[in-house]
Coordinates of C-alpha atoms in Angstrom, one line a residue:
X687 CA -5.2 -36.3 38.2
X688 CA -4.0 -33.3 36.1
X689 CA -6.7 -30.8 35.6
X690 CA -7.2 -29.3 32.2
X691 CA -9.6 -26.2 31.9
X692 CA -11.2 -25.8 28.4
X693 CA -13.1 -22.8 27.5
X694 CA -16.3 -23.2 26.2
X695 CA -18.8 -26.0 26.3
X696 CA -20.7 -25.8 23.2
X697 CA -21.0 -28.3 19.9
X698 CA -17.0 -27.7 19.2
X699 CA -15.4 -28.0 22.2
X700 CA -17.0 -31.6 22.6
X701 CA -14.3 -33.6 20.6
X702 CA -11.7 -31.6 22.7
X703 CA -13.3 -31.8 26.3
X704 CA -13.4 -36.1 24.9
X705 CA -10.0 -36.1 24.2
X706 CA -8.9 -34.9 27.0
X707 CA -10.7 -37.1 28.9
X708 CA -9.6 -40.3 27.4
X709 CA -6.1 -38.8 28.2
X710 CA -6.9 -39.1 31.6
X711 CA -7.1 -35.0 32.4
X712 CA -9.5 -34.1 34.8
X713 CA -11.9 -31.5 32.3
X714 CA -12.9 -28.3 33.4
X715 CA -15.1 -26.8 31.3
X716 CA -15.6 -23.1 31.4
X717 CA -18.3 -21.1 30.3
X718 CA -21.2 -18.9 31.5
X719 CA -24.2 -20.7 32.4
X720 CA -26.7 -22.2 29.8
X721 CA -27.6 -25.2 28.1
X722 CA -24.7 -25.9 26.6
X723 CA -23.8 -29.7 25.3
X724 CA -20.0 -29.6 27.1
X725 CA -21.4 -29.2 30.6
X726 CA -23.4 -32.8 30.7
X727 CA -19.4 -34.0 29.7
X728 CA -17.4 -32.4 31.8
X729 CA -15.5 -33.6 35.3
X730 CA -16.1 -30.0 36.9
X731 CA -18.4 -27.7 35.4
X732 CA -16.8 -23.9 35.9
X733 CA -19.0 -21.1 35.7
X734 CA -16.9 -17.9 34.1
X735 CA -17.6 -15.6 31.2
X736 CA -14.7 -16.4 29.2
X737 CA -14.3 -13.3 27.7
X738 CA -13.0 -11.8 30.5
X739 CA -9.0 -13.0 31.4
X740 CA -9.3 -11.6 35.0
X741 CA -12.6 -13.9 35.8
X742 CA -11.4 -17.2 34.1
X743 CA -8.1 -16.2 35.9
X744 CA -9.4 -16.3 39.1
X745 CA -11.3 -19.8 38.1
X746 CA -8.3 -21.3 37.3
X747 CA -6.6 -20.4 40.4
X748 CA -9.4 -21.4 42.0
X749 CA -9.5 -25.1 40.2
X750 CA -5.3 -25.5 39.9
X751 CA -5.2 -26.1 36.7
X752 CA -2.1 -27.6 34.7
X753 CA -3.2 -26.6 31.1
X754 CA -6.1 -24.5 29.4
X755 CA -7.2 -24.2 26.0
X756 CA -9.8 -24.2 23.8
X757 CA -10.7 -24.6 20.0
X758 CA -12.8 -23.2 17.3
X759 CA -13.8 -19.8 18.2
X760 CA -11.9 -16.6 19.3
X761 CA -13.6 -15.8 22.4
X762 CA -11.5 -17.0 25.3
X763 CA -8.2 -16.3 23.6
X764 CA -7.0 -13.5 25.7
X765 CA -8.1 -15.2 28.6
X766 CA -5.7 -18.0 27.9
X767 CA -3.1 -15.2 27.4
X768 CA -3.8 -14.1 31.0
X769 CA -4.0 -17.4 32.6
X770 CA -0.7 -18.7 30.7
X771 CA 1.0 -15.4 32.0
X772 CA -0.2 -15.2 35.2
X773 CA 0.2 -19.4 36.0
X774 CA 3.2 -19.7 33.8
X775 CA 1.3 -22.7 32.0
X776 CA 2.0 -23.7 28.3
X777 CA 0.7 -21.7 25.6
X778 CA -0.1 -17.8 24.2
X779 CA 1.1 -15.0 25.7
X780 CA -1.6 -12.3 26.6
X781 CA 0.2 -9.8 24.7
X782 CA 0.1 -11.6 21.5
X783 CA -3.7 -12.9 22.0
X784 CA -4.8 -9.4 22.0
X785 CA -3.0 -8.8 18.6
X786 CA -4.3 -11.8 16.9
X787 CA -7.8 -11.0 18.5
X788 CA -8.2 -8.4 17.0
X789 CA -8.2 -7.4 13.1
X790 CA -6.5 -4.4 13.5
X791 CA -3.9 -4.7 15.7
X792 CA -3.3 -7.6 13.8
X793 CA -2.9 -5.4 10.9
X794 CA -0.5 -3.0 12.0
X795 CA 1.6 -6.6 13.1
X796 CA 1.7 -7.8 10.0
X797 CA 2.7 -4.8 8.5
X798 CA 5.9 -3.5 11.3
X799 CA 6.9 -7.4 10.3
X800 CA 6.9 -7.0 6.5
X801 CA 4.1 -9.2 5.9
X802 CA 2.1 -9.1 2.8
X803 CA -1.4 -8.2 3.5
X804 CA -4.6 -5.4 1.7
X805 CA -3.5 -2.2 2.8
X806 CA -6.2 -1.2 4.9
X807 CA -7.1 2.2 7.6
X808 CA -8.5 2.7 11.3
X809 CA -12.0 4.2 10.8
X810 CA -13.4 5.4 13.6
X811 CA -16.3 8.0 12.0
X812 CA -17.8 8.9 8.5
X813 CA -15.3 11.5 8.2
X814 CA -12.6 9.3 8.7
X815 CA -14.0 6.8 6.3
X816 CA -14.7 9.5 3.5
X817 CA -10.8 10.0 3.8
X818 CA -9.6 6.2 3.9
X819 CA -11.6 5.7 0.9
X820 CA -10.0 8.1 -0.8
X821 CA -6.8 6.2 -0.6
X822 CA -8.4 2.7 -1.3
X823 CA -9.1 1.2 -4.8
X824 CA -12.7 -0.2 -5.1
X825 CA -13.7 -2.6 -3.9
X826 CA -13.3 -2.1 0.3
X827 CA -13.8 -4.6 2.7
X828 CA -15.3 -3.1 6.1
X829 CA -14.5 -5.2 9.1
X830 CA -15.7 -5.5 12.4
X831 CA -12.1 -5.9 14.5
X832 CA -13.4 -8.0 17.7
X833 CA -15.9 -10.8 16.0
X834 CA -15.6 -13.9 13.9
X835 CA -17.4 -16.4 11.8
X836 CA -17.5 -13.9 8.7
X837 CA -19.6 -11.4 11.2
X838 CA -19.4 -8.2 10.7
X839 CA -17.1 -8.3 7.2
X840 CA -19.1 -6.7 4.3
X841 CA -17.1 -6.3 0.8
X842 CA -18.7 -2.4 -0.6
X843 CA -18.4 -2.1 -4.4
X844 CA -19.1 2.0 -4.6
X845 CA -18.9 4.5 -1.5
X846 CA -22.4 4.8 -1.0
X847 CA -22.7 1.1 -0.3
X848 CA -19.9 1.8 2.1
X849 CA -21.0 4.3 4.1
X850 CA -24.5 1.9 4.2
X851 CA -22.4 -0.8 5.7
X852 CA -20.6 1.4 8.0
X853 CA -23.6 2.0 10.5
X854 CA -24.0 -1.9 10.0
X855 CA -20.3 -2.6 11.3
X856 CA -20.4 -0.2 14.3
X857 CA -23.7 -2.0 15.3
X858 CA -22.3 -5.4 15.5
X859 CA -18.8 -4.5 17.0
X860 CA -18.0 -3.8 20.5
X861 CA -15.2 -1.2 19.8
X862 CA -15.4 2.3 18.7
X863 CA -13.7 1.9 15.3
X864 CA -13.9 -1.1 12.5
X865 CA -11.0 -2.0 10.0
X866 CA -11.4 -0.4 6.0
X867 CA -9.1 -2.6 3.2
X868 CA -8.6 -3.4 0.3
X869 CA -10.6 -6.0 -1.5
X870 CA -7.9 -9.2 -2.3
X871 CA -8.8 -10.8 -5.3
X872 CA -7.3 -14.0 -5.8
X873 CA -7.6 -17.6 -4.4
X874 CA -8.8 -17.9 -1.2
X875 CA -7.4 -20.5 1.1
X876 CA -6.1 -21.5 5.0
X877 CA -3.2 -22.8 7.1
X878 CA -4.3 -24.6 9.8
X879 CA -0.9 -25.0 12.1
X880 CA 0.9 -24.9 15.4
X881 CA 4.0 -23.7 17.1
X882 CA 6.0 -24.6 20.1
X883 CA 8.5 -22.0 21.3
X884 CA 9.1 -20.2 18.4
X885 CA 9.2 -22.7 15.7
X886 CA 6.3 -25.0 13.4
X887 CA 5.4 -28.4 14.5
X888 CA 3.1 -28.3 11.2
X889 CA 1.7 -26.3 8.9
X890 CA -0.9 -28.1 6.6
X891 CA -2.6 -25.5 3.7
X892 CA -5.9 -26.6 2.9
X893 CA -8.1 -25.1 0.2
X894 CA -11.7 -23.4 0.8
X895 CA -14.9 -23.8 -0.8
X896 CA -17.2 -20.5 -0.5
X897 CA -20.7 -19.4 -0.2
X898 CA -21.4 -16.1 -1.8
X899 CA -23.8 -14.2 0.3
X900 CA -24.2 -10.6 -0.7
X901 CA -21.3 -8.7 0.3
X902 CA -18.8 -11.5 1.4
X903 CA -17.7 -15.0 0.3
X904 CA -18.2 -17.1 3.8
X905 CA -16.4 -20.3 3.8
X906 CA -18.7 -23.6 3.6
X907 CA -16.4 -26.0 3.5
X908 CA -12.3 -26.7 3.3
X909 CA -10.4 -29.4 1.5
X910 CA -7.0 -31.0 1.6
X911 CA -4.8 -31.1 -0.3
X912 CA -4.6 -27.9 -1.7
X913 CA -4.1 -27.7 -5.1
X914 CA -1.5 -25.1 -5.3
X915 CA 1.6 -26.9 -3.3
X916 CA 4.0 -24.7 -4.7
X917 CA 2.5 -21.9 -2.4
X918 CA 3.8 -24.0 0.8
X919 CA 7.0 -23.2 2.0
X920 CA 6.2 -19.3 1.2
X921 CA 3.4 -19.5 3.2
X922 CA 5.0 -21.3 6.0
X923 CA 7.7 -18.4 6.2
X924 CA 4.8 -15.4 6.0
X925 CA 3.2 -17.0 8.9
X926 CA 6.0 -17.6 10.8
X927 CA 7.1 -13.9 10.5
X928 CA 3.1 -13.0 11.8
X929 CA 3.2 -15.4 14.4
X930 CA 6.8 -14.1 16.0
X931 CA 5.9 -10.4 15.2
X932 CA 2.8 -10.7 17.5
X933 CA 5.1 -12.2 19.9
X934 CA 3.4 -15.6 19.6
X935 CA 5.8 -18.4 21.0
X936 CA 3.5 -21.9 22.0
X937 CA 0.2 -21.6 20.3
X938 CA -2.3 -23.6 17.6
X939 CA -3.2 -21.5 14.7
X940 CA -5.8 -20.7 11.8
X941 CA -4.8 -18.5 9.1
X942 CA -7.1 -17.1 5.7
X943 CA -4.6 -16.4 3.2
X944 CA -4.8 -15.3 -0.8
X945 CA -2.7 -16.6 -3.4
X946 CA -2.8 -13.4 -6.0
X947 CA -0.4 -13.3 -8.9
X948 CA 1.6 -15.9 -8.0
X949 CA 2.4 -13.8 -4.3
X950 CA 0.6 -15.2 -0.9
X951 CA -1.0 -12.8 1.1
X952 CA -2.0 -13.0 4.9
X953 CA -5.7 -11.6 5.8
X954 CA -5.6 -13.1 9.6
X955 CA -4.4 -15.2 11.8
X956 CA -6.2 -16.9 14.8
X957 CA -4.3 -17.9 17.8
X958 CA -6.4 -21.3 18.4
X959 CA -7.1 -24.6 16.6
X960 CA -10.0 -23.9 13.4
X961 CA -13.2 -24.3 13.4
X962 CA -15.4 -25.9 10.7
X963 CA -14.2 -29.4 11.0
X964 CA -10.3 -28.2 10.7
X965 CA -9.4 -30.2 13.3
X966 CA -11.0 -33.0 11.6
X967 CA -9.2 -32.5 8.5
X968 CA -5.9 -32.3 10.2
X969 CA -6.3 -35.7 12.0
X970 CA -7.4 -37.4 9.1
X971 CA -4.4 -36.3 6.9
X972 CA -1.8 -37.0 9.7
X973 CA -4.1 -39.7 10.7
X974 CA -3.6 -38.7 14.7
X975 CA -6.4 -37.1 16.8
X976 CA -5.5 -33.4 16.2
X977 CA -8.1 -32.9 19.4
X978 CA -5.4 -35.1 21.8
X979 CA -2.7 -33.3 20.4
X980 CA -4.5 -30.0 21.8
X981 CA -5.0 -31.0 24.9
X982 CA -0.9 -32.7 25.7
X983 CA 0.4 -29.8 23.6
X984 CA -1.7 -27.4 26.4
X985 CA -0.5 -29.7 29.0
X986 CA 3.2 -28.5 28.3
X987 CA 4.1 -31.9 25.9
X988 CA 5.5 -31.9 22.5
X989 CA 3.8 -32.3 19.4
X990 CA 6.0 -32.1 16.6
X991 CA 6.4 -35.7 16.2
X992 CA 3.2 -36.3 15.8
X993 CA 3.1 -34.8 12.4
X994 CA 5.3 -36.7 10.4
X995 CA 4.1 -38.2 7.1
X996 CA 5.2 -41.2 5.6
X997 CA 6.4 -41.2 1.5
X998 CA 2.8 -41.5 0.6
X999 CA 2.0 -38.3 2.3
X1000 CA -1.4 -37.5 4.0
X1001 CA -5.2 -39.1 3.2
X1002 CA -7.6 -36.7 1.3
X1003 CA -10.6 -35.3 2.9
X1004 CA -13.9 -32.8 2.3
X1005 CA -15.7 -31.3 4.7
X1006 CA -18.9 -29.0 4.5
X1007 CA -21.1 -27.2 6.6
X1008 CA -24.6 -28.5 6.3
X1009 CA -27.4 -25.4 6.3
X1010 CA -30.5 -24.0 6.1
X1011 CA -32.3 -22.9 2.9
X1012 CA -34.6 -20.5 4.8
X1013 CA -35.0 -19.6 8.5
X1014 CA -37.8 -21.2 10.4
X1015 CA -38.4 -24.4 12.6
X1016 CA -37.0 -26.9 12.2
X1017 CA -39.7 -30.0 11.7
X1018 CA -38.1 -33.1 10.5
X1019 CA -34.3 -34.1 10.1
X1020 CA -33.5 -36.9 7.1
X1021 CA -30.3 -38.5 8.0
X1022 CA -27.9 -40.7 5.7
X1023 CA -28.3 -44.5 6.1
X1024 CA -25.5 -44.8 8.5
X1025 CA -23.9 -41.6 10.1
X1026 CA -20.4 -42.7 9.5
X1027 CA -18.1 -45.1 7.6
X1028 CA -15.0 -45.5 6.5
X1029 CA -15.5 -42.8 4.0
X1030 CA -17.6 -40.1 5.6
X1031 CA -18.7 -38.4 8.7
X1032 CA -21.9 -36.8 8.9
X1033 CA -22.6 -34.8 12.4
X1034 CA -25.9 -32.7 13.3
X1035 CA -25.7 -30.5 16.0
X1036 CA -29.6 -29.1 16.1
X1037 CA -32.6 -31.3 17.2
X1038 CA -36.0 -30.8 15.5
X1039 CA -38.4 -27.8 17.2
X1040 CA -35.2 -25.8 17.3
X1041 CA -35.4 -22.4 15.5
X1042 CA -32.7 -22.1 12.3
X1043 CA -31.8 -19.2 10.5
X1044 CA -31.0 -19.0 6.9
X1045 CA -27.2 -19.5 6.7
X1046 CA -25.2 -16.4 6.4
X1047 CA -21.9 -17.3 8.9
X1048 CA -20.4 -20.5 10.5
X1049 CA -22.7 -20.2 13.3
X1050 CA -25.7 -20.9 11.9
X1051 CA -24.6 -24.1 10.1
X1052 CA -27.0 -27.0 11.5
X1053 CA -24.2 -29.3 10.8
X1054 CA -21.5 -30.9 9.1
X1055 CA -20.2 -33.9 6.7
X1056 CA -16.6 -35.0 6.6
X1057 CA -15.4 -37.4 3.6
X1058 CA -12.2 -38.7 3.0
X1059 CA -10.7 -40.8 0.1
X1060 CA -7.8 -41.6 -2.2
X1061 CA -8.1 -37.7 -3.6
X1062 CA -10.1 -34.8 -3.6
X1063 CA -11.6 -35.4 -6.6
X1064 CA -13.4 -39.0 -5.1
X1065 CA -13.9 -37.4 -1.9
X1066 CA -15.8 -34.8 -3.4
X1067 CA -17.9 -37.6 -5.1
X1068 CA -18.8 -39.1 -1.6
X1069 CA -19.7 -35.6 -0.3
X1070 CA -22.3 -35.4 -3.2
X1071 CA -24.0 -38.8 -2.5
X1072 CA -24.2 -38.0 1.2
X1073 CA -25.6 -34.8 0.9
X1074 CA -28.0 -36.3 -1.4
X1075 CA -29.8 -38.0 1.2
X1076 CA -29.8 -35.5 4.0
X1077 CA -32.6 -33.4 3.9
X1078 CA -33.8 -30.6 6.3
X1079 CA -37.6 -30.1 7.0
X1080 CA -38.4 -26.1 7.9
X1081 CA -41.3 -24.4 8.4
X1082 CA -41.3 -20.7 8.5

């Protein structure tokens, strides 16, 4: 039996580590140790920090794998780089995981390759901040490079507020510098994709629902499809140009995008499957399971096939993160009538006595509904009678 590794064993990996294992692959689920959902699943449970390449490498070795991969979260990207290099398995190259892993190199990708995208400066110190500023129009956007989830990303109206969220930045980032740009205003929105050697399998554009918190607009939710069609085939060749300047060749994708004045605009690009119920909202549109398609495409299989769309085109569908209104413990958990249909999906990934915090990212969502329909429009009407009935207890 083929062995397929997957990094990371919490609540998202769980629809990929079941895929794989009603495809018959032999899972081996990587992470460091903990309590985490994925290991009670998994045919081999691997204990690695998968945010270091050379350790899973030397687990993979270890286990002879056939494929690795891994969705919704950045973390083990580069170690898939490493492994695919070193094993000459399926999927990104090292090289161009360490570009789309982090914000800046990223950056300076996008722009040797002509990509629109905020111009935007290396800051390092308050000094060197003081002088990007003075070549940015209000407002900034100050980004940790190395995190995700909306972590570390604070939009700064004035300079004082940006030097304020400065020290905040350099607190949550591992590196030595952050990212300064531009503020985009526009329509936000996302490309959720893949490519095998050098060329699109799919690219589906999906739009995004926000929550304002402060200083950024988090997403909360995503729906397809995206009202601005006319944007497609420009956004396709933008993110083909990103993809093939990083020197991606075999990889899934996530992009956040901005549809200003007409003109798309590329913020980032992720070099795995979304998370946030994306993968959801791709197999329900191509009505395949996008988490199967993962797992063969890592397994050296094609997958463009799988994405073709009858004259109809694809089903409609809503998702939205379900979250706290204050942080505290969680008492008491009111659940819909019946957790899923034929038009919705409604997932919790907490347990009452756990501790919640008052949402501010993806990871403190508590957990998700998914509807789908003849349009957005009805689809968004299921999401409001489903959320209707779910109600989270707290005590603070």
């Amino acid at each position: 039996m083929k062995k397929l590794m997957i990094l990371g064993a919490g609540f998202s990996q769980l629809p990929l580590i079941r895929a794989a294992k009603r495809l018959g692959y032999h899972t081996v689920v990587t992470s460091i140790p903990g309590d985490y959902p994925g290991f009670a699943l998994a045919d081999t449970c691997c204990y690695a920090d998968i945010s270091k390449p050379e350790e899973v490498l030397k687990a993979a070795v270890e286990q002879k794998i056939a494929g690795i991969t891994t969705c919704g979260m950045d973390t083990g990207i580069c170690a898939i780089g490493r492994v695919c290099d070193e094993l000459g398995l399926p999927g990104i190259s090292y090289e161009a995981a360490r570009i789309l892993s982090n914000k800046y190199l990223s950056k300076e990708s996008f722009q040797a390759s002509g990509v629109p995208c905020a111009k935007a400066f290396r800051v390092q110190n308050r000094e060197e901040l003081e002088e990007a500023l003075g070549k940015l129009r209000m407002p900034v956007v100050l980004k940790a490079v190395d995190l995700m989830g909306s972590r570390g990303i604070y939009r700064c109206d004035t300079e004082e507020m940006a030097f304020q969220c400065f020290e905040k930045v350099m607190e949550a980032t591992a590196e030595d510098y952050c990212l300064a740009e531009e503020f985009l205003d526009g329509i936000l929105f996302g490309a959720e994709g893949m490519m095998t050697d050098g060329k699109l399998d799919f690219l589906l554009t999906y739009g995004t629902d926000v929550y304002y918190e402060s200083t950024i607009a988090t997403s909360i939710g995503h729906f397809v499809p995206f009202s601005h069609p006319e944007c497609q085939d420009e956004t396709e060749k933008l993110v083909l140009r990103a993809l093939k300047g990083a020197g991606a060749g075999s990889t899934p994708f996530n992009c956040d995008l901005m549809l200003r004045d007409g003109k798309v605009f590329l913020i980032e690009i992720n070099g795995r499957a979304g998370a946030s119920c994306l993968s959801e909202t791709v197999g329900i549109y191509y009505g395949i399971d996008y988490y199967e398609v993962l797992c063969r495409q890592a397994m050296g299989e094609k997958a463009a096939d799988c994405f073709k769309l009858g004259p109809e085109g694809g089903t409609a569908s809503i998702s939205r993160m379900l979250t706290a209104d204050r942080s505290g413990i969680l008492e008491e958990i009111r659940k819909p009538e019946k957790e899923k249909t034929e038009k919705y999906e409604f997932t919790v990934n907490v347990r009452e006595g756990d501790r919640v915090a008052f949402y501010q990212t993806g990871r403190d969502r508590l957990g998700q509904v998914i509807a789908r329909g003849d349009s957005v429009e009805a689809c968004r009407g299921t999401l409001a009678e489903v959320l209707a009935e779910i109600q989270f207890k707290i005590r603070e």
